[in-house]
Coordinates of C-alpha atoms and ligand atoms in Angstrom, one line a residue:
M146 CA 29.3 -81.9 50.4
K147 CA 32.7 -80.1 50.0
K148 CA 35.8 -81.0 50.8
I149 CA 38.8 -78.3 51.8
R150 CA 42.9 -79.5 52.4
V151 CA 44.5 -77.7 55.7
N152 CA 48.4 -78.5 54.3
L153 CA 50.8 -79.5 57.2
K154 CA 52.5 -82.2 56.6
E155 CA 52.0 -84.8 59.2
N156 CA 49.3 -82.9 60.8
S157 CA 47.2 -82.1 57.5
Y158 CA 43.4 -82.7 57.9
D159 CA 40.0 -81.8 55.4
I160 CA 37.8 -79.0 56.3
V161 CA 34.1 -80.4 55.3
V162 CA 31.5 -78.1 54.6
G163 CA 28.7 -78.6 53.7
H164 CA 23.9 -79.0 55.2
N165 CA 21.9 -81.4 56.5
I166 CA 25.5 -83.6 56.4
L167 CA 25.8 -84.2 59.9
S168 CA 24.5 -87.8 59.4
G169 CA 27.7 -88.5 57.5
L170 CA 29.8 -87.9 60.4
G171 CA 30.5 -90.9 61.6
A172 CA 31.3 -91.9 58.1
Q173 CA 33.8 -89.5 57.5
I174 CA 35.2 -90.4 61.7
R175 CA 35.3 -94.5 60.5
A176 CA 37.2 -93.5 57.5
L177 CA 40.2 -91.9 59.3
D178 CA 40.6 -94.2 62.3
I179 CA 41.0 -92.2 65.1
G180 CA 39.0 -94.9 67.8
D181 CA 35.2 -96.3 68.3
D182 CA 34.8 -94.2 72.2
A183 CA 33.9 -90.8 70.9
I184 CA 33.8 -87.7 73.3
V185 CA 31.8 -85.3 73.1
I186 CA 32.3 -81.9 75.0
T187 CA 29.6 -79.4 74.4
N188 CA 26.6 -77.5 76.2
S189 CA 23.3 -78.3 77.5
V190 CA 21.6 -75.7 74.5
I191 CA 23.6 -77.1 71.8
R192 CA 23.1 -81.4 72.6
K193 CA 19.7 -80.1 73.7
L194 CA 19.3 -78.7 70.1
H195 CA 21.3 -81.1 67.8
G196 CA 23.2 -84.0 69.9
K197 CA 20.2 -86.9 68.9
A198 CA 21.1 -86.3 65.9
L199 CA 24.7 -86.5 66.3
S200 CA 24.9 -88.7 68.6
K201 CA 22.7 -91.1 66.1
S202 CA 25.3 -90.1 63.1
L203 CA 28.2 -92.1 65.5
A204 CA 26.2 -95.1 66.4
K205 CA 25.3 -95.6 63.2
K206 CA 28.9 -96.2 62.9
R207 CA 29.6 -98.3 65.8
I208 CA 30.7 -95.3 67.2
S209 CA 30.2 -94.8 71.1
V210 CA 29.2 -91.3 72.4
K211 CA 30.4 -90.2 75.9
F212 CA 28.4 -86.4 76.0
L213 CA 30.6 -84.4 79.1
E214 CA 28.7 -80.7 78.9
V215 CA 30.0 -77.5 80.4
P216 CA 28.5 -74.2 81.5
D217 CA 27.9 -72.0 78.1
S218 CA 30.2 -69.7 79.1
E219 CA 33.2 -68.4 78.2
R220 CA 33.9 -68.7 81.9
S221 CA 34.5 -72.5 81.2
K222 CA 37.6 -72.0 79.2
S223 CA 39.2 -72.0 82.2
A224 CA 42.1 -74.5 83.9
T225 CA 39.1 -75.5 87.1
V226 CA 36.4 -77.0 84.2
A227 CA 39.5 -78.4 81.9
F228 CA 41.0 -80.6 84.5
R229 CA 37.0 -81.1 86.1
L230 CA 37.3 -82.9 82.3
I231 CA 40.4 -84.6 82.4
Q232 CA 39.6 -86.5 85.7
Q233 CA 36.0 -87.8 84.5
I234 CA 37.8 -88.9 81.0
A235 CA 40.6 -90.2 82.7
K236 CA 38.1 -92.7 84.6
M237 CA 36.1 -93.3 81.2
D238 CA 39.3 -94.7 80.2
V239 CA 39.6 -97.9 80.3
K240 CA 40.2 -100.7 77.6
K241 CA 39.0 -97.5 75.4
K242 CA 40.3 -96.2 71.9
M243 CA 38.8 -93.0 72.4
F244 CA 38.8 -89.0 70.7
I245 CA 37.3 -86.1 71.4
I246 CA 34.8 -84.2 69.6
A247 CA 34.7 -80.5 70.1
F248 CA 30.8 -79.9 69.9
G249 CA 30.3 -76.5 69.3
G250 CA 31.4 -73.1 69.3
G251 CA 34.6 -71.5 69.4
V252 CA 34.4 -72.2 73.9
I253 CA 33.4 -75.7 73.7
G254 CA 36.8 -75.5 70.6
D255 CA 39.3 -73.7 72.8
L256 CA 38.6 -76.6 75.4
A257 CA 37.9 -79.4 74.1
G258 CA 41.1 -78.8 72.0
F259 CA 43.5 -78.1 74.9
I260 CA 42.4 -80.7 76.7
A261 CA 42.9 -83.3 73.8
A262 CA 46.4 -82.2 73.5
V263 CA 47.2 -82.6 76.9
Y264 CA 45.4 -85.5 77.9
K265 CA 48.1 -89.0 77.8
R266 CA 50.0 -85.6 75.9
G267 CA 48.0 -85.2 73.5
I268 CA 45.0 -87.6 71.5
P269 CA 43.3 -87.2 68.4
F270 CA 40.0 -84.1 68.5
V271 CA 37.4 -83.6 66.1
Q272 CA 35.6 -79.9 65.8
V273 CA 32.3 -79.9 65.1
P274 CA 31.6 -76.4 64.9
T275 CA 28.5 -75.3 65.3
T276 CA 28.4 -71.4 65.3
F277 CA 28.7 -69.1 62.2
L278 CA 32.1 -67.2 63.6
A279 CA 33.4 -71.4 64.8
Q280 CA 33.0 -72.8 61.1
I281 CA 35.2 -70.1 59.5
D282 CA 37.7 -69.1 61.9
S283 CA 38.1 -70.8 65.6
A284 CA 38.0 -74.5 64.4
I285 CA 40.4 -74.3 61.7
G286 CA 43.9 -73.8 62.1
G287 CA 44.5 -75.5 66.1
K288 CA 44.4 -72.7 68.4
V289 CA 43.6 -73.8 72.0
A290 CA 43.2 -72.6 75.1
I291 CA 41.8 -72.4 78.0
D292 CA 41.7 -68.4 80.0
L293 CA 43.3 -67.4 83.0
A294 CA 41.9 -64.6 85.2
L295 CA 44.8 -62.2 83.4
G296 CA 44.2 -62.8 80.4
K297 CA 42.3 -64.1 77.4
N298 CA 44.3 -67.7 75.4
L299 CA 47.0 -67.4 77.5
V300 CA 47.8 -70.8 78.0
G301 CA 47.1 -73.3 74.9
A302 CA 49.1 -74.7 72.2
F303 CA 49.2 -75.4 68.6
Y304 CA 47.0 -79.2 68.2
Q305 CA 45.5 -79.4 65.1
P306 CA 41.7 -81.6 64.8
K307 CA 42.0 -84.8 62.4
I308 CA 39.1 -83.5 60.8
V309 CA 36.8 -80.0 60.5
F310 CA 32.8 -81.1 59.7
S311 CA 30.5 -78.0 59.5
D312 CA 27.0 -78.1 58.7
V313 CA 26.1 -75.3 58.2
A314 CA 23.0 -76.4 58.9
L315 CA 23.4 -76.3 62.5
L316 CA 23.2 -72.1 62.4
K317 CA 19.9 -72.3 61.8
T318 CA 18.9 -72.3 64.8
L319 CA 21.9 -69.0 66.3
S320 CA 20.7 -66.5 67.4
N321 CA 20.4 -63.0 65.2
R322 CA 22.8 -61.4 66.8
Q323 CA 25.5 -64.6 66.8
V324 CA 25.3 -64.2 62.8
R325 CA 26.1 -60.7 62.7
N326 CA 29.1 -61.9 64.7
G327 CA 30.0 -64.8 62.7
L328 CA 29.6 -62.0 59.5
A329 CA 31.9 -59.9 61.4
E330 CA 34.9 -62.4 60.7
A331 CA 33.7 -62.6 56.9
I332 CA 33.5 -59.3 56.6
K333 CA 37.8 -59.2 57.5
Y334 CA 38.2 -62.0 55.3
G335 CA 37.0 -60.5 52.6
V336 CA 38.5 -57.0 52.8
I337 CA 42.2 -58.8 53.7
K338 CA 42.0 -61.4 50.7
D339 CA 39.5 -61.4 48.8
K340 CA 37.1 -58.5 46.8
K341 CA 34.5 -60.7 45.7
L342 CA 33.9 -62.6 49.0
F343 CA 32.9 -59.1 49.6
S344 CA 30.9 -58.1 47.6
Y345 CA 29.0 -61.3 47.6
I346 CA 28.8 -60.3 51.5
E347 CA 27.3 -57.4 50.5
K348 CA 24.3 -58.7 47.9
N349 CA 23.1 -61.2 50.1
S350 CA 24.0 -59.8 53.8
D351 CA 19.8 -60.1 54.3
K352 CA 19.7 -63.6 53.5
L353 CA 23.4 -64.4 55.4
L354 CA 21.4 -62.3 57.9
S355 CA 18.6 -65.4 57.4
V356 CA 20.7 -67.7 57.8
D357 CA 19.9 -69.6 53.9
L358 CA 21.8 -72.8 53.7
K359 CA 22.6 -72.4 49.9
T360 CA 24.2 -69.1 50.3
T361 CA 26.0 -69.2 53.6
T362 CA 28.1 -72.5 52.6
S363 CA 29.0 -70.3 49.5
V364 CA 30.8 -67.9 52.4
V365 CA 31.7 -70.5 55.4
L366 CA 33.1 -72.2 52.2
E367 CA 35.1 -69.2 51.1
C368 CA 35.9 -68.5 54.2
S369 CA 37.7 -71.8 55.1
R370 CA 39.8 -72.1 52.2
I371 CA 40.7 -68.6 52.8
K372 CA 41.6 -69.8 56.7
A373 CA 43.2 -72.8 55.5
K374 CA 45.3 -71.5 53.2
V375 CA 46.9 -68.4 55.7
V376 CA 47.4 -71.6 58.1
S377 CA 48.8 -74.3 55.5
A378 CA 51.6 -71.7 55.3
D379 CA 52.0 -70.5 58.6
E380 CA 50.6 -72.8 61.0
K381 CA 52.7 -71.7 64.2
E382 CA 52.1 -68.0 63.6
R383 CA 55.6 -67.8 62.4
K384 CA 56.6 -65.7 59.3
G385 CA 54.1 -63.2 59.6
I386 CA 51.7 -64.7 57.0
R387 CA 49.1 -65.5 59.6
T388 CA 49.2 -61.7 61.3
I389 CA 46.5 -60.4 59.4
L390 CA 43.7 -62.4 60.0
N391 CA 44.4 -59.9 62.5
F392 CA 43.1 -57.4 60.7
G393 CA 40.1 -55.6 63.0
H394 CA 41.5 -57.0 66.1
T395 CA 44.3 -54.7 67.8
A396 CA 41.1 -52.5 68.9
G397 CA 38.4 -54.7 69.2
H398 CA 40.5 -57.4 71.6
A399 CA 41.5 -53.3 72.9
I400 CA 37.5 -53.1 73.8
E401 CA 36.5 -56.6 74.4
S402 CA 38.9 -56.6 77.1
A403 CA 38.2 -52.8 78.3
C404 CA 34.4 -53.8 78.6
A405 CA 35.2 -56.9 80.4
Y406 CA 34.1 -59.7 77.7
N407 CA 30.8 -58.7 78.8
R408 CA 28.9 -55.7 76.8
Y409 CA 30.0 -57.0 73.4
Q410 CA 30.8 -59.6 71.4
H411 CA 34.0 -60.9 70.0
G412 CA 32.6 -60.7 66.3
E413 CA 31.0 -57.1 67.4
A414 CA 34.3 -55.5 68.3
I415 CA 36.1 -56.4 65.7
G416 CA 33.5 -55.2 63.8
I417 CA 34.4 -51.5 65.4
G418 CA 38.1 -51.9 64.6
M419 CA 37.9 -53.4 61.9
R420 CA 36.5 -48.8 60.7
I421 CA 39.4 -48.0 63.3
A422 CA 41.4 -50.2 61.3
G423 CA 40.4 -48.3 58.6
A424 CA 40.0 -45.2 59.2
I425 CA 43.2 -45.1 60.5
A426 CA 44.4 -46.7 56.7
C427 CA 42.7 -43.6 55.3
Q428 CA 44.6 -41.2 57.6
R429 CA 47.9 -42.9 56.2
K430 CA 46.7 -42.2 52.8
M431 CA 46.6 -46.3 52.5
L432 CA 42.6 -46.4 51.8
C433 CA 40.1 -44.2 50.0
S434 CA 37.8 -42.7 51.8
K435 CA 35.0 -44.7 49.3
E436 CA 36.6 -47.5 50.5
L437 CA 36.2 -47.1 53.7
Q438 CA 33.2 -45.9 53.3
K439 CA 31.8 -49.3 52.0
L440 CA 33.7 -51.4 55.0
E441 CA 31.2 -49.1 57.3
D442 CA 28.1 -49.8 54.6
L443 CA 28.8 -52.7 55.0
L444 CA 29.0 -53.4 59.0
D445 CA 26.5 -51.0 59.4
K446 CA 23.6 -53.5 56.7
V447 CA 24.5 -56.3 58.9
G448 CA 23.9 -54.0 61.8
L449 CA 27.2 -54.0 63.3
P450 CA 27.8 -52.0 66.0
A451 CA 28.7 -48.5 64.4
K452 CA 30.8 -46.9 67.2
A453 CA 31.6 -48.8 71.2
K454 CA 29.2 -47.6 74.0
G455 CA 30.3 -47.0 77.5
I456 CA 33.7 -46.8 77.6
K457 CA 36.8 -45.2 78.6
L458 CA 39.7 -44.2 75.9
S459 CA 41.9 -44.8 78.6
P460 CA 41.9 -48.8 79.2
V461 CA 41.1 -48.7 75.3
M462 CA 44.3 -47.4 74.8
R463 CA 46.4 -49.7 78.3
A464 CA 44.8 -52.4 75.9
V465 CA 46.1 -51.8 72.5
S466 CA 49.4 -51.5 73.5
H467 CA 49.6 -54.6 75.4
D468 CA 49.0 -56.4 71.7
K469 CA 50.5 -59.3 71.2
K470 CA 52.0 -58.0 67.8
I471 CA 53.7 -55.9 69.7
I472 CA 58.0 -55.9 68.7
A473 CA 60.5 -53.9 70.5
K474 CA 57.9 -51.4 71.5
K475 CA 56.6 -50.6 68.3
N476 CA 53.1 -51.2 67.7
R477 CA 51.8 -52.9 64.2
L478 CA 49.0 -52.7 62.6
V479 CA 46.8 -54.8 59.4
L480 CA 45.7 -51.9 58.2
P481 CA 43.7 -52.8 54.5
Q482 CA 44.8 -51.2 51.3
G483 CA 41.3 -51.4 49.6
I484 CA 39.2 -54.2 49.8
G485 CA 40.8 -57.5 49.5
R486 CA 44.3 -56.6 50.2
V487 CA 46.3 -55.7 53.8
R488 CA 49.5 -54.7 55.1
V489 CA 51.4 -55.1 57.9
V490 CA 52.7 -51.3 59.4
E491 CA 54.6 -50.5 62.2
G492 CA 55.2 -48.1 64.6
V493 CA 51.4 -45.8 63.7
P494 CA 51.9 -42.9 65.6
T495 CA 49.9 -43.1 69.3
S496 CA 48.2 -40.4 68.5
V497 CA 46.7 -40.9 65.2
I498 CA 45.4 -44.3 67.3
K499 CA 43.7 -42.2 70.2
Q500 CA 42.2 -39.9 68.1
M501 CA 40.6 -42.8 65.4
V502 CA 39.9 -44.8 68.4
T503 CA 37.7 -41.8 70.0
R504 CA 36.1 -41.2 67.1
Y505 CA 34.8 -43.4 67.0
M506 CA 33.8 -43.8 71.1
A507 CA 30.1 -42.6 71.9
Ligands
LIG698 N1 41.1 -71.0 68.6 C1 41.1 -69.8 67.7 O1 41.6 -70.0 66.4 C2 39.4 -68.9 67.7 C3 39.4 -67.8 66.9 C4 38.4 -66.8 67.2 C5 38.0 -67.0 68.5 N2 37.9 -67.8 69.5 C6 37.6 -68.1 70.3 O2 35.8 -68.4 70.4 C7 35.6 -68.3 71.8 C8 34.7 -67.9 70.8 O3 33.2 -68.5 69.9 P1 31.2 -68.1 69.7 O4 31.4 -67.1 68.7 O5 31.8 -69.0 68.6 O6 31.1 -68.0 71.0 P2 30.4 -69.4 71.4 O7 31.0 -70.4 71.1 O8 30.2 -69.3 73.4 O9 29.0 -69.5 71.3 C9 28.1 -68.9 71.1 C10 26.6 -69.0 72.3 O10 25.9 -69.6 70.9 C11 25.9 -70.8 71.4 N3 25.2 -71.7 70.5 C12 26.2 -72.5 70.0 N4 26.0 -73.4 68.7 C13 24.4 -72.9 68.7 C14 23.5 -73.3 67.2 N5 24.1 -74.6 67.0 N6 22.5 -73.0 67.8 C15 22.4 -71.9 68.7 N7 23.1 -71.5 69.9 C16 24.2 -72.2 69.7 C17 26.7 -71.1 72.7 O11 26.4 -71.8 73.4 C18 26.8 -69.5 72.9 O12 25.7 -69.4 74.0 C19 35.7 -67.2 72.2 O13 36.8 -68.0 73.3 C20 37.5 -67.4 71.3 O14 38.7 -66.4 72.8 C21 39.3 -68.7 68.7
LIG699 ZN1 38.3 -62.8 65.9

């Protein structure tokens, strides 16, 4: 079991990473002294697979456990579901010292964190991420949110967990598609900050695709370190440092929204987004064509789609122009300057973006 510290003054916390460590969760929570009664927000799939092990670990330390299940869907990140759960929690909240455990992927983490942030103006919460993407990305950094019909993550807060507890063995039950989805974010970390990590993923892609525990644990650790460092330097995304985590996300989000979030999963869409950002960087001579090829080869190798299929250019371009990074009408793109370094570039001509987006559409 290894620990990484997220340094945020009074909001600091540890990320615990290891494999087959779930039995130690109760002790970690006890040491934090955050309460005796756990409300575990999850869905039926995750509960069936891993719920018993979680309960056992908490019971060992005399922490009471109450599971609250939500449907297995992005649609659970809604005001309706959130307020249904809040009502249930309020009814149970008699002579209790409650805290929340988010036990699931990014959907559960964002929803449970949102509830923890607003119920009684904030109660403690713990992230026990169960997807690759959640362990290396969404569970770290305190961005919690629900969606509106108008857009994703529009209602939320920065609300940090008390601990992130990542048991990599939980990832063994993920589908191959979910593993690839997480690998896209891992590759992103390699490109933005860590050439060695990129090469490690290149060399070990087969092991990572089959969730070999030792290899996957080192990648989860490395990515968590990078995210912890970036978040520690810019908790609330005010200094522009957190922006680099958005590499591949401008076009990626645009692709996701253009297909109404049902054709491509997040990692798949940002995989295409990274190719587009790489091609724009190449056109601007920030990245050489060999390096772009290296990035594309790795994305191909782990089985991420090379092109966005069945999507029209206009909704993608519309979504690009609504990107939240835009300041004073100038678009801002995170572009690679080689593998391991990125730069935020302002005002890339729309014609260039259009040309590169078109190149990656089938
Ligand atoms: N807060 C942030 O900083 C942040 C960052 C990135 C993404 N997100 C959010 O994360 C969400 C996507 O998260 P995700 O990719 O984890 O998807 P997800 O939460 O929908 O989980 C993917 C699927 O895997 C299943 N699953 C989860 N754990 C499993 C396990 N151990 N074994 C088998 N199946 C399991 C889930 O039931 C689900 O069907 C989006 O809502 C996105 O907005 C948030
Ligand atoms: Zn992402």
